[in-house]
C-alpha positions in Angstrom: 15.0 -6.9 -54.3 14.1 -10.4 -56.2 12.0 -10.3 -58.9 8.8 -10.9 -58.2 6.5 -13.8 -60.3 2.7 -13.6 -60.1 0.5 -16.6 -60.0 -1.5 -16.8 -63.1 -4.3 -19.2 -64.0 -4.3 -21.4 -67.7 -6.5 -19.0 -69.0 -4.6 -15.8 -67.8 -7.8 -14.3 -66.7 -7.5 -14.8 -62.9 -4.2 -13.7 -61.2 -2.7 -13.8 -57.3 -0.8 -11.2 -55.7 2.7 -12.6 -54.1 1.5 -12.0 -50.6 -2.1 -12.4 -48.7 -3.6 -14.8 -51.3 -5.4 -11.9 -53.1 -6.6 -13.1 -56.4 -7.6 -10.5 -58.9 -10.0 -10.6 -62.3 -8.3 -10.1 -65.2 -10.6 -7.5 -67.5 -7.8 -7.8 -70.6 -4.7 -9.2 -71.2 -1.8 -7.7 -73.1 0.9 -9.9 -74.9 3.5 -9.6 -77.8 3.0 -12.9 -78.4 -0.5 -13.4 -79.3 -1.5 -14.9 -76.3 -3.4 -11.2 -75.4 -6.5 -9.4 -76.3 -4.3 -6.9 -77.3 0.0 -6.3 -78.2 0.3 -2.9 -77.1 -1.0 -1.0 -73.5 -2.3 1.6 -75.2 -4.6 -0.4 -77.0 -5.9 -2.3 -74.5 -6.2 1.2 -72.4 -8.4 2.5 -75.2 -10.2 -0.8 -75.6 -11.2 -0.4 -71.6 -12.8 2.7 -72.6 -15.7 1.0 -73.7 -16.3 -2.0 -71.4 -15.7 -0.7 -68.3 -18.6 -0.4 -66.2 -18.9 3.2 -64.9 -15.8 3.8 -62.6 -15.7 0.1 -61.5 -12.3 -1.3 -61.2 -11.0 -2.9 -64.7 -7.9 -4.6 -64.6 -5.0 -5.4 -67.3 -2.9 -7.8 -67.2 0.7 -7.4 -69.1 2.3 -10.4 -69.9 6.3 -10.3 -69.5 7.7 -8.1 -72.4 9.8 -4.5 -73.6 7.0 -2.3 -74.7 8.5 0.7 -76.0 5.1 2.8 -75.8 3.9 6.3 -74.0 0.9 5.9 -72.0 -1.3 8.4 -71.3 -4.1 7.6 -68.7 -6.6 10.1 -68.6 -8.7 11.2 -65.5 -11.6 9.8 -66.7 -10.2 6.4 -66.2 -9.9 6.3 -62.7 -9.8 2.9 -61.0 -7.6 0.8 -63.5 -5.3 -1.8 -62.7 -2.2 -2.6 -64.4 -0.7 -6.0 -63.4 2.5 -7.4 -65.1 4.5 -10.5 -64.5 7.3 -8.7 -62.3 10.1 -6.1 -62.1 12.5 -6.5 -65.4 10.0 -9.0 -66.7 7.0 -6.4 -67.7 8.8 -3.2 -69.3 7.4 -0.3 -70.1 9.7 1.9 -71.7 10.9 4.9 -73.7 13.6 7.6 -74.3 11.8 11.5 -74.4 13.4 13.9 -73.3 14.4 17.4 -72.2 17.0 18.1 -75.4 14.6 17.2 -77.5 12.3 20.2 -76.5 10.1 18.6 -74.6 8.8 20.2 -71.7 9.3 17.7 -68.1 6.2 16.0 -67.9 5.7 15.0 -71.7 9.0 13.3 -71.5 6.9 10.9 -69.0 6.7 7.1 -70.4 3.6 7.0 -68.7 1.3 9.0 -67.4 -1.4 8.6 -65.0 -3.7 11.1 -64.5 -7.0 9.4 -63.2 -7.7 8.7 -59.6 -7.7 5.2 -58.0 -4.7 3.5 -60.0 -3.1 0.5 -58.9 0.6 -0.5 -60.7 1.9 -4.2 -59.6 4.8 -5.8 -60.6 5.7 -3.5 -63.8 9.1 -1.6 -64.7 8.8 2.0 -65.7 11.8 3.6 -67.6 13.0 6.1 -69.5 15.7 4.9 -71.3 17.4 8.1 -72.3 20.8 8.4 -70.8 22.4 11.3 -67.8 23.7 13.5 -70.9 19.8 14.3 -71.5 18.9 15.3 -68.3 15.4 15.5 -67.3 13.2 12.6 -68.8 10.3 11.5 -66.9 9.8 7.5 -66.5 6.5 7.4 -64.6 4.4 11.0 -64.0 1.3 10.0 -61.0 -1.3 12.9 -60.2 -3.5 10.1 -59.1 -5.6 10.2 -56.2 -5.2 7.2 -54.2 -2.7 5.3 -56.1 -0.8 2.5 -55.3 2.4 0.9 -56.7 3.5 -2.6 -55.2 6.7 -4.4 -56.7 7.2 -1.9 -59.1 10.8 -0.3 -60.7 11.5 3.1 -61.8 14.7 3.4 -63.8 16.1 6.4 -64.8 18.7 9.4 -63.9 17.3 12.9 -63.7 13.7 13.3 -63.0 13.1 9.5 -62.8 9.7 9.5 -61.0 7.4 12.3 -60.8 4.9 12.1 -57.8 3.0 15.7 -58.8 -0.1 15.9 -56.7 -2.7 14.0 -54.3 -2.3 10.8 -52.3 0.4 8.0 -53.2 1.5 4.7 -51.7 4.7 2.5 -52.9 5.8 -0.3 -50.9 8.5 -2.6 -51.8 9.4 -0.5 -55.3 13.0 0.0 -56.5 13.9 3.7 -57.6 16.9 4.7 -59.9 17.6 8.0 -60.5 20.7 11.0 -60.0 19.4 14.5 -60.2 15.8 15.3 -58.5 14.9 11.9 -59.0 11.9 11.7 -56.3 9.9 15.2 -57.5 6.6 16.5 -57.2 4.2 17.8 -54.5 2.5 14.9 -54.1 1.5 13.7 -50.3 3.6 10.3 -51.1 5.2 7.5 -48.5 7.2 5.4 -49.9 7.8 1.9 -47.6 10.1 -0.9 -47.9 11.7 0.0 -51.0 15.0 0.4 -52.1 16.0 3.6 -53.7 19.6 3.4 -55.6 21.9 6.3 -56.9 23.0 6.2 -60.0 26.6 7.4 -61.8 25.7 11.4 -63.0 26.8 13.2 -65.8 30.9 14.4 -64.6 30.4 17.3 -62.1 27.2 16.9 -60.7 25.8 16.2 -57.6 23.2 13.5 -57.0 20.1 14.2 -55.1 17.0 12.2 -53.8 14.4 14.5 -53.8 13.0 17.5 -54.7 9.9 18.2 -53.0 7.7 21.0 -54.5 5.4 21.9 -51.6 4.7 25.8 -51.9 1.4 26.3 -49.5 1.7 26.0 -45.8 -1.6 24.8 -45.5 -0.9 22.0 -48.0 -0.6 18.5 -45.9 2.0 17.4 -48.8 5.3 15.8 -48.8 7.3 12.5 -48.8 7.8 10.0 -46.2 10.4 7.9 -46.9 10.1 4.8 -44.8 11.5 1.6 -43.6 13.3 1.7 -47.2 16.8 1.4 -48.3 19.5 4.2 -50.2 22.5 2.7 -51.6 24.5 2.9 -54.4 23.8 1.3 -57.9 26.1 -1.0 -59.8 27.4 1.9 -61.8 28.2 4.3 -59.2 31.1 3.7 -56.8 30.6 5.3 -53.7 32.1 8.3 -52.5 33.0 8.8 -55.9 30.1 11.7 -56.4 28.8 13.8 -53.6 24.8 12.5 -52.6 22.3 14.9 -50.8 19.0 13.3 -49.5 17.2 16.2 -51.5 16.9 20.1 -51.8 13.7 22.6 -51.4 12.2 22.4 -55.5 9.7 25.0 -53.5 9.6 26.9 -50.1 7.6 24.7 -48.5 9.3 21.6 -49.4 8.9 18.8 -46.7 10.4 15.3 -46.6 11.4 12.8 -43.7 13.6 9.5 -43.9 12.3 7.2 -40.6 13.8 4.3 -40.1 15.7 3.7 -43.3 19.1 2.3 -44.0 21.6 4.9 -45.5 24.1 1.9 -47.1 25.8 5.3 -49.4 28.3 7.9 -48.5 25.7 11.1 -47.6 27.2 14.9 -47.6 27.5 15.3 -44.4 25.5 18.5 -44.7 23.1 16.0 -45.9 20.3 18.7 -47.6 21.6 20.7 -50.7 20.3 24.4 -51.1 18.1 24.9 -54.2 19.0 27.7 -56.9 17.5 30.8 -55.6 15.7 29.7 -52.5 17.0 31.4 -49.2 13.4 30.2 -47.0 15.3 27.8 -44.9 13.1 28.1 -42.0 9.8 27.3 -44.2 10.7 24.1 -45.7 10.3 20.7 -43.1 13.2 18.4 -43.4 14.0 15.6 -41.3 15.7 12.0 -40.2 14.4 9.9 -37.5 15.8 6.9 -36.7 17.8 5.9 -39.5 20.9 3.6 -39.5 23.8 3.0 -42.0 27.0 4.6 -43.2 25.0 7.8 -44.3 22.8 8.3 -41.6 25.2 10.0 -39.2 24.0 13.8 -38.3 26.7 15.5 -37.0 27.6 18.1 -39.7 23.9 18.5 -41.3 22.9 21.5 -42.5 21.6 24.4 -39.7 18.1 25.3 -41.5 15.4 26.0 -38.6 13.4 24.0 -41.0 15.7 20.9 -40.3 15.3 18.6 -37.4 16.0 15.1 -36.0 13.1 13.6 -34.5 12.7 10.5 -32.3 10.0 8.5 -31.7 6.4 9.8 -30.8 3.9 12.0 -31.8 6.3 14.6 -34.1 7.5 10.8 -36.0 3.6 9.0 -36.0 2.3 12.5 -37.9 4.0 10.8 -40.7 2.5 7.6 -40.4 0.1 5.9 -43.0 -3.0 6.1 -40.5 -2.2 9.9 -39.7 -0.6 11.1 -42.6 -3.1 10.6 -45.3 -5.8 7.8 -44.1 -4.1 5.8 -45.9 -6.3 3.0 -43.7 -9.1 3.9 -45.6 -8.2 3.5 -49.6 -5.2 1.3 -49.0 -6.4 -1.8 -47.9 -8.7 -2.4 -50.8 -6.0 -2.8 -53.0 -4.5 -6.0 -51.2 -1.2 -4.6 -51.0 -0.1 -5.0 -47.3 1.2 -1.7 -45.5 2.6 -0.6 -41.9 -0.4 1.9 -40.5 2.4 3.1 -38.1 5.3 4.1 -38.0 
């Protein structure tokens, strides 16, 4: 996916999304090079605290930079923007991790906890390499969030998608182990999700999808997007599984997506422990490529290929979550159907 440049104005306070002519005010602007109300997200995060309006929407823009911060957003600041200048331009980054004795989700380079969030053009990362296994780049339990041109680099437990309603549309995603997790009712459009070398011996896979009520509309719709390898993983060279059941519930579809990587032909992994195969809702629909084949995937009653009509459109940003309601607003443009 190119990099993506937004339009800015002299004074950096007004800026225009790539697509539909959507121009945005800019509440504070973050720079390393004094150009900025402030150097560091954090502060200008904290700064927002106090001239914000009530819950109105208060936006920061990131000028292009490595900031090697944590960022905690709080639910109290719900509708906040964070704009940068584009994917590998506007870093965020940092290296926690699981061996340092941290639990999962403080490992998280950012986190965003309050509802109504909007990322555009930013790169998330946790820096900290395979041999440190879980480490968090981007934790969302935000209602209603929405990431456009956004990148998520990291290997196991890259992007954490824990609760509530969440859009990405034309994101990059890195990651090996678990690297899509959460119970989070997420669909993820026109992005492109790449697998990365593991640690020696392991197994790489997608998602693990942590839905444990039945009653619970939750789970991720992968659509319209594209799995291949990264530059650092040869494929074939380590078995890939589109993801395994974190929780007995677990539900996940790819529709329409383009499988460029060598899938297990099994394609689903079991989990440690779990034996609910017919509780869990897996499926393909659709899908092209060299790993979309589904002869020889697993035998689950939970598993099943699906073709077009009502059992694919359930999935669908107008069915799955409203999305037609909260997305629009945002200016980032969306398919309502599948």
């Amino acid at each position: 996916m190119a990099q993506t440049k937004l339009s800015t104005t002299n004074d950096h306070r007004l800026i225009q999304l790539p697509e539909g002519g959507v121009t945005i005010q800019v509440n504070l602007v973050v720079a390393q090079d004094d150009t900025g109300d402030f150097s560091t997200i954090s502060e200008a995060i904290q700064a927002s605290e106090n001239q914000r309006i009530g819950t109105d929407k208060f936006v920061i823009y990131v000028k292009t930079g490595i900031y090697k911060e944590n960022v905690i957003i709080t639910q109290l600041m719900t509708n906040l923007t964070l704009i940068g200048d584009g994917i590998d331009r506007t870093i965020i980054t940092n290296d926690k991790n699981n061996h340092q004795g941290i639990p999962t989700h403080n490992t998280s380079t950012v986190q965003v906890w309050g509802s109504g969030f909007v990322a555009v053009g930013i790169t998330f990362e946790n820096a900290a390499g395979p041999e440190y296994e879980q480490a968090v780049a981007l934790l969302s339990s935000s209602d209603h969030s929405v990431f456009y041109k956004c990148s998520f680099k990291g290997y196991q437990d890259t992007l954490s998608l824990l609760n509530y309603r969440q859009f990405l549309r034309e994101c990059d995603i890195y990651g090996t182990v678990d690297f899509i997790f959460g119970d989070a009712s997420a669909i993820i459009q026109n992005c492109n999700i790449y697998v990365r070398k593991p640690l020696q011996g392991q197994q790489n896979t997608i998602t693990a999808q942590g839905r444990s009520n039945p009653n619970s509309n939750t789970g991720f719709v992968i659509q319209n997007s594209r799995v291949a390898p990264d530059s650092t993983l040869i494929d074939g060279s380590v078995v890939t599984f589109l993801g395994r059941p974190w929780r007995e519930y677990s539900r996940v579809v790819y529709v329409k997506c383009d499988f460029e990587i060598s899938i297990d032909p099994a394609g689903w992994m079991p989990y440690a422990g779990n034996s609910e195969y017919d509780r869990l809702y897996y499926a393909e629909c659709m899908n092209e490529g060299k790993g979309a084949v589904t002869d020889g995937r697993v035998t689950w009653p939970g598993y099943h290929v699906l073709m077009a009509g009502d059992d694919v459109e359930q999935f669908s940003v107008r069915n799955f979550y409203n999305g037609e309601s909260w997305i629009p607003q945002t200016g980032v443009p969306f398919y309502s159907d599948i």
